[in-house]
Protein backbone atom coordinates (compact mmCIF):
# COMPACT_ATOMS: atom_id res chain seq x y z
CA UNK A 1 0.00 0.00 0.00
CA UNK A 2 1.38 3.43 -1.01
CA UNK A 3 -0.84 6.35 -0.09
CA UNK A 4 -0.59 9.78 -1.70
CA UNK A 5 -2.33 12.28 0.59
CA UNK A 6 -3.33 15.88 -0.05
CA UNK A 7 -4.11 18.64 2.46
CA UNK A 8 -5.34 22.10 1.39
CA UNK A 9 -7.87 23.01 4.10
CA UNK A 10 -6.44 26.42 4.96
CA UNK A 11 -3.20 28.15 3.97
CA UNK A 12 -0.78 25.21 3.69
CA UNK A 13 -0.49 23.23 0.46
CA UNK A 14 0.76 19.82 1.51
CA UNK A 15 1.28 16.43 -0.11
CA UNK A 16 2.70 13.33 1.57
CA UNK A 17 3.58 9.79 0.48
CA UNK A 18 3.11 6.96 2.97
CA UNK A 19 4.01 3.30 2.75
CA UNK A 20 1.35 1.72 5.01
CA UNK A 21 1.60 3.94 8.14
CA UNK A 22 5.21 5.03 7.52
CA UNK A 23 5.71 8.55 6.18
CA UNK A 24 8.14 8.51 3.24
CA UNK A 25 7.84 12.22 2.49
CA UNK A 26 5.70 15.16 3.57
CA UNK A 27 6.07 18.46 1.76
CA UNK A 28 4.38 21.57 3.17
CA UNK A 29 4.27 24.85 1.30
CA UNK A 30 3.06 27.55 3.73
CA UNK A 31 1.48 30.46 1.88
CA UNK A 32 3.14 33.82 2.43
CA UNK A 33 0.54 36.03 0.75
CA UNK A 34 -1.50 36.39 3.96
CA UNK A 35 1.24 37.93 6.10
CA UNK A 36 0.48 41.46 4.92
CA UNK A 37 -3.16 41.02 6.06
CA UNK A 38 -2.28 39.39 9.41
CA UNK A 39 -4.88 36.71 8.74
CA UNK A 40 -5.83 34.24 6.02
CA UNK A 41 -7.65 35.73 3.00
CA UNK A 42 -9.77 32.83 1.63
CA UNK A 43 -9.75 33.87 -2.04
CA UNK A 44 -5.97 34.31 -2.05
CA UNK A 45 -5.56 30.95 -0.32
CA UNK A 46 -7.53 29.09 -3.03
CA UNK A 47 -5.56 30.78 -5.80
CA UNK A 48 -2.20 29.98 -4.20
CA UNK A 49 -3.13 26.30 -3.67
CA UNK A 50 -4.00 26.10 -7.37
CA UNK A 51 -0.71 27.75 -8.32
CA UNK A 52 1.51 25.51 -6.17
CA UNK A 53 -0.12 22.09 -5.97
CA UNK A 54 1.64 20.48 -8.98
CA UNK A 55 5.04 21.63 -7.73
CA UNK A 56 4.30 20.26 -4.25
CA UNK A 57 3.24 16.92 -5.77
CA UNK A 58 6.50 16.67 -7.74
CA UNK A 59 8.52 17.48 -4.62
CA UNK A 60 6.69 14.84 -2.54
CA UNK A 61 7.24 12.14 -5.19
CA UNK A 62 10.93 13.11 -5.60
CA UNK A 63 11.61 13.23 -1.86
CA UNK A 64 10.21 9.71 -1.42
CA UNK A 65 11.77 8.32 -4.61
CA UNK A 66 8.32 7.27 -5.76
CA UNK A 67 6.90 7.07 -9.29
CA UNK A 68 3.27 8.15 -9.58
CA UNK A 69 2.28 4.70 -10.92
CA UNK A 70 3.44 3.06 -7.66
CA UNK A 71 0.65 4.83 -5.74
CA UNK A 72 -2.21 2.55 -4.63
CA UNK A 73 -4.53 4.97 -2.79
CA UNK A 74 -5.29 8.70 -2.90
CA UNK A 75 -6.36 10.46 0.34
CA UNK A 76 -7.56 14.03 0.62
CA UNK A 77 -8.86 16.39 3.30
CA UNK A 78 -12.62 16.69 2.86
CA UNK A 79 -13.16 19.28 5.63
CA UNK A 80 -13.54 21.21 7.78
CA UNK A 81 -11.76 24.24 6.38
CA UNK A 82 -12.06 27.03 3.83
CA UNK A 83 -14.38 25.74 1.14
CA UNK A 84 -12.48 27.25 -1.80
CA UNK A 85 -9.17 25.86 -0.53
CA UNK A 86 -10.69 22.42 0.08
CA UNK A 87 -12.16 22.37 -3.44
CA UNK A 88 -8.70 22.79 -4.97
CA UNK A 89 -7.38 19.74 -3.09
CA UNK A 90 -10.50 17.61 -3.55
CA UNK A 91 -10.74 18.28 -7.30
CA UNK A 92 -7.04 17.63 -7.74
CA UNK A 93 -7.37 14.35 -5.82
CA UNK A 94 -10.44 13.27 -7.82
CA UNK A 95 -8.62 14.02 -11.07
CA UNK A 96 -5.59 11.98 -9.98
CA UNK A 97 -7.74 9.08 -8.78
CA UNK A 98 -9.72 9.01 -12.03
CA UNK A 99 -6.70 9.18 -14.29
CA UNK A 100 -4.74 6.56 -12.31
CA UNK A 101 -7.84 4.45 -11.63
CA UNK A 102 -7.26 4.45 -7.87
CA UNK A 103 -9.57 4.48 -4.85
CA UNK A 104 -9.90 7.85 -3.10
CA UNK A 105 -10.34 8.31 0.66
CA UNK A 106 -11.93 11.49 2.02
CA UNK A 107 -10.39 12.41 5.39
CA UNK A 108 -11.70 14.61 8.18
CA UNK A 109 -8.98 17.18 8.91
CA UNK A 110 -9.66 16.99 12.65
CA UNK A 111 -9.24 13.22 12.60
CA UNK A 112 -5.86 13.78 10.96
CA UNK A 113 -4.87 16.08 13.84
CA UNK A 114 -6.18 13.56 16.41
CA UNK A 115 -3.93 10.80 15.05
CA UNK A 116 -0.88 13.03 14.35
CA UNK A 117 0.82 12.30 17.71
CA UNK A 118 0.78 8.57 16.84
CA UNK A 119 2.79 8.90 13.61
CA UNK A 120 5.92 6.78 13.98
CA UNK A 121 4.64 5.03 17.17
CA UNK A 122 3.85 1.28 17.05
CA UNK A 123 0.04 0.77 17.07
CA UNK A 124 0.19 -1.64 20.02
CA UNK A 125 1.58 1.10 22.29
CA UNK A 126 -1.56 3.26 22.07
CA UNK A 127 -4.12 2.59 24.83
CA UNK A 128 -7.82 3.41 24.85
CA UNK A 129 -9.85 5.15 26.12
CA UNK A 130 -7.46 7.97 25.37
CA UNK A 131 -7.93 11.72 25.79
CA UNK A 132 -6.98 13.78 22.76
CA UNK A 133 -6.77 17.57 22.78
CA UNK A 134 -6.80 19.21 19.35
CA UNK A 135 -5.82 22.85 19.68
CA UNK A 136 -5.23 24.79 16.49
CA UNK A 137 -5.93 28.06 14.70
CA UNK A 138 -9.43 26.97 13.75
CA UNK A 139 -10.32 24.40 16.41
CA UNK A 140 -10.25 23.66 20.11
CA UNK A 141 -11.61 20.17 20.83
CA UNK A 142 -11.31 17.79 23.76
CA UNK A 143 -12.02 14.23 22.61
CA UNK A 144 -12.38 10.86 24.25
CA UNK A 145 -10.99 8.27 21.80
CA UNK A 146 -12.48 4.76 21.94
CA UNK A 147 -10.08 3.44 19.27
CA UNK A 148 -8.17 4.86 16.29
CA UNK A 149 -11.38 5.73 14.45
CA UNK A 150 -14.11 6.35 17.03
CA UNK A 151 -14.20 9.47 19.16
CA UNK A 152 -16.60 11.44 21.30
CA UNK A 153 -16.44 15.24 21.66
CA UNK A 154 -16.15 16.16 25.35
CA UNK A 155 -15.81 19.90 24.78
CA UNK A 156 -15.18 22.58 22.19
CA UNK A 157 -14.86 26.34 21.92
CA UNK A 158 -18.02 28.40 21.64
CA UNK A 159 -16.21 31.34 19.99
CA UNK A 160 -12.51 31.73 19.10
CA UNK A 161 -10.11 28.81 18.88
CA UNK A 162 -7.04 28.87 21.14
CA UNK A 163 -4.72 29.51 18.17
CA UNK A 164 -6.99 32.37 17.14
CA UNK A 165 -6.64 33.79 20.66
CA UNK A 166 -2.85 33.75 20.17
CA UNK A 167 -3.14 35.26 16.68
CA UNK A 168 -5.60 38.00 17.64
CA UNK A 169 -3.59 38.92 20.74
CA UNK A 170 -0.47 39.19 18.59
CA UNK A 171 -2.36 41.43 16.18
CA UNK A 172 -3.34 43.73 19.08
CA UNK A 173 0.34 43.99 20.00
CA UNK A 174 1.21 44.84 16.38
CA UNK A 175 3.13 41.59 15.90
CA UNK A 176 3.21 39.52 12.71
CA UNK A 177 1.08 36.57 11.53
CA UNK A 178 0.67 33.82 12.61
CA UNK A 179 1.03 35.29 16.06
CA UNK A 180 1.26 32.05 18.07
CA UNK A 181 4.92 31.27 17.36
CA UNK A 182 5.87 34.96 17.79
CA UNK A 183 4.20 35.17 21.21
CA UNK A 184 5.83 31.86 22.17
CA UNK A 185 9.27 33.23 21.25
CA UNK A 186 8.80 36.58 23.03
CA UNK A 187 7.39 34.81 26.10
CA UNK A 188 10.72 33.00 26.63
CA UNK A 189 12.18 36.27 27.97
CA UNK A 190 9.10 37.56 29.78
CA UNK A 191 7.55 37.25 33.22
CA UNK A 192 4.18 35.46 32.93
CA UNK A 193 3.00 36.94 36.25
CA UNK A 194 3.39 40.57 35.03
CA UNK A 195 -0.19 41.02 33.82
CA UNK A 196 -3.42 39.26 34.71
CA UNK A 197 -6.30 38.99 32.28
CA UNK A 198 -9.80 37.65 32.83
CA UNK A 199 -10.14 33.98 31.94
CA UNK A 200 -13.79 33.04 31.34
CA UNK A 201 -14.60 29.57 32.65
CA UNK A 202 -17.60 27.81 31.13
CA UNK A 203 -19.35 24.89 32.76
CA UNK A 204 -18.40 21.42 31.56
CA UNK A 205 -15.63 21.07 29.02
CA UNK A 206 -16.41 23.98 26.69
CA UNK A 207 -14.10 26.94 26.12
CA UNK A 208 -14.56 30.65 25.44
CA UNK A 209 -11.59 32.82 24.46
CA UNK A 210 -13.35 36.01 23.37
CA UNK A 211 -13.50 37.42 26.94
CA UNK A 212 -9.76 37.01 27.31
CA UNK A 213 -9.23 38.87 24.04
CA UNK A 214 -11.39 41.80 25.25
CA UNK A 215 -9.59 41.88 28.58
CA UNK A 216 -6.20 42.12 26.82
CA UNK A 217 -7.49 44.83 24.48
CA UNK A 218 -8.86 47.03 27.31
CA UNK A 219 -5.68 46.68 29.34
CA UNK A 220 -3.43 47.59 26.42
CA UNK A 221 -5.62 50.53 25.37
CA UNK A 222 -5.63 51.87 28.95
CA UNK A 223 -1.85 51.62 29.28
CA UNK A 224 -1.19 53.21 25.88
CA UNK A 225 -3.09 56.30 27.02
CA UNK A 226 -0.48 56.79 29.76
CA UNK A 227 2.55 55.74 27.72
CA UNK A 228 2.49 55.39 23.96
CA UNK A 229 5.54 53.09 24.07
CA UNK A 230 3.87 50.69 26.51
CA UNK A 231 3.72 47.71 24.15
CA UNK A 232 7.31 48.06 22.98
CA UNK A 233 8.57 48.34 26.59
CA UNK A 234 6.55 45.37 27.88
CA UNK A 235 6.43 43.11 24.80
CA UNK A 236 8.02 40.09 26.46
CA UNK A 237 6.02 40.34 29.68
CA UNK A 238 2.77 40.83 27.75
CA UNK A 239 3.53 37.80 25.56
CA UNK A 240 4.41 35.64 28.57
CA UNK A 241 1.25 36.71 30.44
CA UNK A 242 -1.01 36.11 27.43
CA UNK A 243 0.56 32.69 26.84
CA UNK A 244 0.11 31.70 30.48
CA UNK A 245 -3.56 32.79 30.44
CA UNK A 246 -4.33 30.68 27.35
CA UNK A 247 -2.37 27.68 28.64
CA UNK A 248 -4.11 27.90 32.04
CA UNK A 249 -7.53 27.87 30.38
CA UNK A 250 -6.59 24.81 28.30
CA UNK A 251 -5.06 22.94 31.26
CA UNK A 252 -8.08 23.53 33.49
CA UNK A 253 -10.38 21.58 31.14
CA UNK A 254 -7.77 18.95 30.37
CA UNK A 255 -7.29 18.28 34.08
CA UNK A 256 -11.06 18.12 34.55
CA UNK A 257 -11.36 15.55 31.73
CA UNK A 258 -8.52 13.48 33.19
CA UNK A 259 -10.15 13.48 36.63
CA UNK A 260 -13.44 12.20 35.17
CA UNK A 261 -12.24 9.71 32.56
CA UNK A 262 -8.99 8.59 34.22
CA UNK A 263 -7.15 7.70 30.98
CA UNK A 264 -3.70 6.11 31.14
CA UNK A 265 -2.66 8.08 28.06
CA UNK A 266 -3.35 11.52 26.61
CA UNK A 267 -2.21 13.35 23.49
CA UNK A 268 -2.21 16.91 22.23
CA UNK A 269 -2.27 18.01 18.59
CA UNK A 270 -2.76 20.99 16.27
CA UNK A 271 -0.71 24.15 15.79
CA UNK A 272 -0.91 25.19 19.44
CA UNK A 273 0.60 21.83 20.47
CA UNK A 274 3.84 23.43 19.22
CA UNK A 275 3.60 26.01 22.03
CA UNK A 276 6.42 25.55 24.51
CA UNK A 277 4.33 26.61 27.54
CA UNK A 278 1.51 24.21 26.65
CA UNK A 279 3.92 21.34 25.97
CA UNK A 280 5.65 21.93 29.31
CA UNK A 281 2.35 22.05 31.22
CA UNK A 282 1.25 18.77 29.58
CA UNK A 283 4.63 17.15 30.20
CA UNK A 284 4.31 17.93 33.90
CA UNK A 285 1.14 15.76 33.97
CA UNK A 286 3.30 12.73 33.18
CA UNK A 287 5.01 13.07 36.54
CA UNK A 288 2.13 14.36 38.67
CA UNK A 289 -0.66 12.16 37.32
CA UNK A 290 1.37 9.18 36.01
CA UNK A 291 -0.08 9.57 32.53
CA UNK A 292 1.72 8.83 29.31
CA UNK A 293 1.71 11.88 27.03
CA UNK A 294 2.00 11.75 23.22
CA UNK A 295 3.14 14.92 21.48
CA UNK A 296 3.27 15.23 17.70
CA UNK A 297 6.63 16.00 16.15
CA UNK A 298 6.77 19.74 15.48
CA UNK A 299 6.28 19.27 11.72
CA UNK A 300 3.05 17.35 12.40
CA UNK A 301 1.54 19.98 14.75
CA UNK A 302 0.59 22.49 12.08
CA UNK A 303 -1.34 21.43 8.97
CA UNK A 304 0.32 18.68 6.96
CA UNK A 305 -0.66 15.89 4.57
CA UNK A 306 1.21 13.19 6.52
CA UNK A 307 -1.54 13.13 9.17
CA UNK A 308 -4.18 12.91 6.41
CA UNK A 309 -2.44 9.87 4.87
CA UNK A 310 -2.06 8.37 8.35
CA UNK A 311 -5.80 8.73 9.02
CA UNK A 312 -6.53 7.16 5.60
CA UNK A 313 -4.24 4.23 6.47
CA UNK A 314 -6.30 3.49 9.62
CA UNK A 315 -9.55 3.75 7.66
CA UNK A 316 -8.27 1.36 4.97
CA UNK A 317 -7.04 -1.04 7.68
CA UNK A 318 -10.55 -1.03 9.14
CA UNK A 319 -11.98 -1.91 5.70
CA UNK A 320 -14.11 1.21 5.59
CA UNK A 321 -16.14 1.65 2.41
CA UNK A 322 -15.52 4.99 0.71
CA UNK A 323 -17.96 7.05 -1.24
CA UNK A 324 -16.14 8.27 -4.35
CA UNK A 325 -18.68 11.03 -4.99
CA UNK A 326 -18.02 13.00 -1.81
CA UNK A 327 -17.91 16.79 -1.59
CA UNK A 328 -15.86 19.07 0.64
CA UNK A 329 -17.49 20.53 3.76
CA UNK A 330 -16.57 23.73 5.63
CA UNK A 331 -17.81 23.02 9.15
CA UNK A 332 -17.29 20.21 11.63
CA UNK A 333 -20.69 19.47 13.10
CA UNK A 334 -20.81 19.52 16.89
CA UNK A 335 -23.83 17.66 18.16
O1 LIG B 1 -3.10 23.37 12.97
P1 LIG B 1 -2.85 24.67 12.32
O2 LIG B 1 -1.71 24.76 11.32
O3 LIG B 1 -4.08 25.18 11.54
C1 LIG B 1 -5.41 24.92 11.82
O4 LIG B 1 -5.90 23.81 11.47
O5 LIG B 1 -6.03 25.82 12.41
O6 LIG B 1 -2.63 25.72 13.47
C2 LIG B 1 -2.23 27.04 13.23
C3 LIG B 1 -2.34 27.79 14.56
C4 LIG B 1 -2.15 29.30 14.43
O7 LIG B 1 -3.18 29.93 15.15
C5 LIG B 1 -0.79 29.53 15.08
O8 LIG B 1 -0.67 30.81 15.68
C6 LIG B 1 -0.76 28.44 16.12
O9 LIG B 1 -1.35 27.31 15.47
N1 LIG B 1 0.61 28.12 16.54
C7 LIG B 1 1.07 28.39 17.77
C8 LIG B 1 2.44 27.99 17.79
N2 LIG B 1 2.75 27.49 16.56
C9 LIG B 1 1.60 27.57 15.81
N3 LIG B 1 0.46 28.92 18.84
C10 LIG B 1 1.20 29.08 19.95
N4 LIG B 1 2.52 28.74 20.04
C11 LIG B 1 3.17 28.20 19.00
N5 LIG B 1 4.44 27.87 19.10
ZN1 LIG C 1 -5.40 22.07 11.23
Short mmCIF file of C-alpha atoms in Angstrom, two decimals, residues 113-248:
data_model
loop_
_atom_site.label_atom_id
_atom_site.label_comp_id
_atom_site.label_asym_id
_atom_site.label_seq_id
_atom_site.Cartn_x
_atom_site.Cartn_y
_atom_site.Cartn_z
CA UNK A 113 -4.87 16.08 13.84
CA UNK A 114 -6.18 13.56 16.41
CA UNK A 115 -3.93 10.80 15.05
CA UNK A 116 -0.88 13.03 14.35
CA UNK A 117 0.82 12.30 17.71
CA UNK A 118 0.78 8.57 16.84
CA UNK A 119 2.79 8.90 13.61
CA UNK A 120 5.92 6.78 13.98
CA UNK A 121 4.64 5.03 17.17
CA UNK A 122 3.85 1.28 17.05
CA UNK A 123 0.04 0.77 17.07
CA UNK A 124 0.19 -1.64 20.02
CA UNK A 125 1.58 1.10 22.29
CA UNK A 126 -1.56 3.26 22.07
CA UNK A 127 -4.12 2.59 24.83
CA UNK A 128 -7.82 3.41 24.85
CA UNK A 129 -9.85 5.15 26.12
CA UNK A 130 -7.46 7.97 25.37
CA UNK A 131 -7.93 11.72 25.79
CA UNK A 132 -6.98 13.78 22.76
CA UNK A 133 -6.77 17.57 22.78
CA UNK A 134 -6.80 19.21 19.35
CA UNK A 135 -5.82 22.85 19.68
CA UNK A 136 -5.23 24.79 16.49
CA UNK A 137 -5.93 28.06 14.70
CA UNK A 138 -9.43 26.97 13.75
CA UNK A 139 -10.32 24.40 16.41
CA UNK A 140 -10.25 23.66 20.11
CA UNK A 141 -11.61 20.17 20.83
CA UNK A 142 -11.31 17.79 23.76
CA UNK A 143 -12.02 14.23 22.61
CA UNK A 144 -12.38 10.86 24.25
CA UNK A 145 -10.99 8.27 21.80
CA UNK A 146 -12.48 4.76 21.94
CA UNK A 147 -10.08 3.44 19.27
CA UNK A 148 -8.17 4.86 16.29
CA UNK A 149 -11.38 5.73 14.45
CA UNK A 150 -14.11 6.35 17.03
CA UNK A 151 -14.20 9.47 19.16
CA UNK A 152 -16.60 11.44 21.30
CA UNK A 153 -16.44 15.24 21.66
CA UNK A 154 -16.15 16.16 25.35
CA UNK A 155 -15.81 19.90 24.78
CA UNK A 156 -15.18 22.58 22.19
CA UNK A 157 -14.86 26.34 21.92
CA UNK A 158 -18.02 28.40 21.64
CA UNK A 159 -16.21 31.34 19.99
CA UNK A 160 -12.51 31.73 19.10
CA UNK A 161 -10.11 28.81 18.88
CA UNK A 162 -7.04 28.87 21.14
CA UNK A 163 -4.72 29.51 18.17
CA UNK A 164 -6.99 32.37 17.14
CA UNK A 165 -6.64 33.79 20.66
CA UNK A 166 -2.85 33.75 20.17
CA UNK A 167 -3.14 35.26 16.68
CA UNK A 168 -5.60 38.00 17.64
CA UNK A 169 -3.59 38.92 20.74
CA UNK A 170 -0.47 39.19 18.59
CA UNK A 171 -2.36 41.43 16.18
CA UNK A 172 -3.34 43.73 19.08
CA UNK A 173 0.34 43.99 20.00
CA UNK A 174 1.21 44.84 16.38
CA UNK A 175 3.13 41.59 15.90
CA UNK A 176 3.21 39.52 12.71
CA UNK A 177 1.08 36.57 11.53
CA UNK A 178 0.67 33.82 12.61
CA UNK A 179 1.03 35.29 16.06
CA UNK A 180 1.26 32.05 18.07
CA UNK A 181 4.92 31.27 17.36
CA UNK A 182 5.87 34.96 17.79
CA UNK A 183 4.20 35.17 21.21
CA UNK A 184 5.83 31.86 22.17
CA UNK A 185 9.27 33.23 21.25
CA UNK A 186 8.80 36.58 23.03
CA UNK A 187 7.39 34.81 26.10
CA UNK A 188 10.72 33.00 26.63
CA UNK A 189 12.18 36.27 27.97
CA UNK A 190 9.10 37.56 29.78
CA UNK A 191 7.55 37.25 33.22
CA UNK A 192 4.18 35.46 32.93
CA UNK A 193 3.00 36.94 36.25
CA UNK A 194 3.39 40.57 35.03
CA UNK A 195 -0.19 41.02 33.82
CA UNK A 196 -3.42 39.26 34.71
CA UNK A 197 -6.30 38.99 32.28
CA UNK A 198 -9.80 37.65 32.83
CA UNK A 199 -10.14 33.98 31.94
CA UNK A 200 -13.79 33.04 31.34
CA UNK A 201 -14.60 29.57 32.65
CA UNK A 202 -17.60 27.81 31.13
CA UNK A 203 -19.35 24.89 32.76
CA UNK A 204 -18.40 21.42 31.56
CA UNK A 205 -15.63 21.07 29.02
CA UNK A 206 -16.41 23.98 26.69
CA UNK A 207 -14.10 26.94 26.12
CA UNK A 208 -14.56 30.65 25.44
CA UNK A 209 -11.59 32.82 24.46
CA UNK A 210 -13.35 36.01 23.37
CA UNK A 211 -13.50 37.42 26.94
CA UNK A 212 -9.76 37.01 27.31
CA UNK A 213 -9.23 38.87 24.04
CA UNK A 214 -11.39 41.80 25.25
CA UNK A 215 -9.59 41.88 28.58
CA UNK A 216 -6.20 42.12 26.82
CA UNK A 217 -7.49 44.83 24.48
CA UNK A 218 -8.86 47.03 27.31
CA UNK A 219 -5.68 46.68 29.34
CA UNK A 220 -3.43 47.59 26.42
CA UNK A 221 -5.62 50.53 25.37
CA UNK A 222 -5.63 51.87 28.95
CA UNK A 223 -1.85 51.62 29.28
CA UNK A 224 -1.19 53.21 25.88
CA UNK A 225 -3.09 56.30 27.02
CA UNK A 226 -0.48 56.79 29.76
CA UNK A 227 2.55 55.74 27.72
CA UNK A 228 2.49 55.39 23.96
CA UNK A 229 5.54 53.09 24.07
CA UNK A 230 3.87 50.69 26.51
CA UNK A 231 3.72 47.71 24.15
CA UNK A 232 7.31 48.06 22.98
CA UNK A 233 8.57 48.34 26.59
CA UNK A 234 6.55 45.37 27.88
CA UNK A 235 6.43 43.11 24.80
CA UNK A 236 8.02 40.09 26.46
CA UNK A 237 6.02 40.34 29.68
CA UNK A 238 2.77 40.83 27.75
CA UNK A 239 3.53 37.80 25.56
CA UNK A 240 4.41 35.64 28.57
CA UNK A 241 1.25 36.71 30.44
CA UNK A 242 -1.01 36.11 27.43
CA UNK A 243 0.56 32.69 26.84
CA UNK A 244 0.11 31.70 30.48
CA UNK A 245 -3.56 32.79 30.44
CA UNK A 246 -4.33 30.68 27.35
CA UNK A 247 -2.37 27.68 28.64
CA UNK A 248 -4.11 27.90 32.04
#
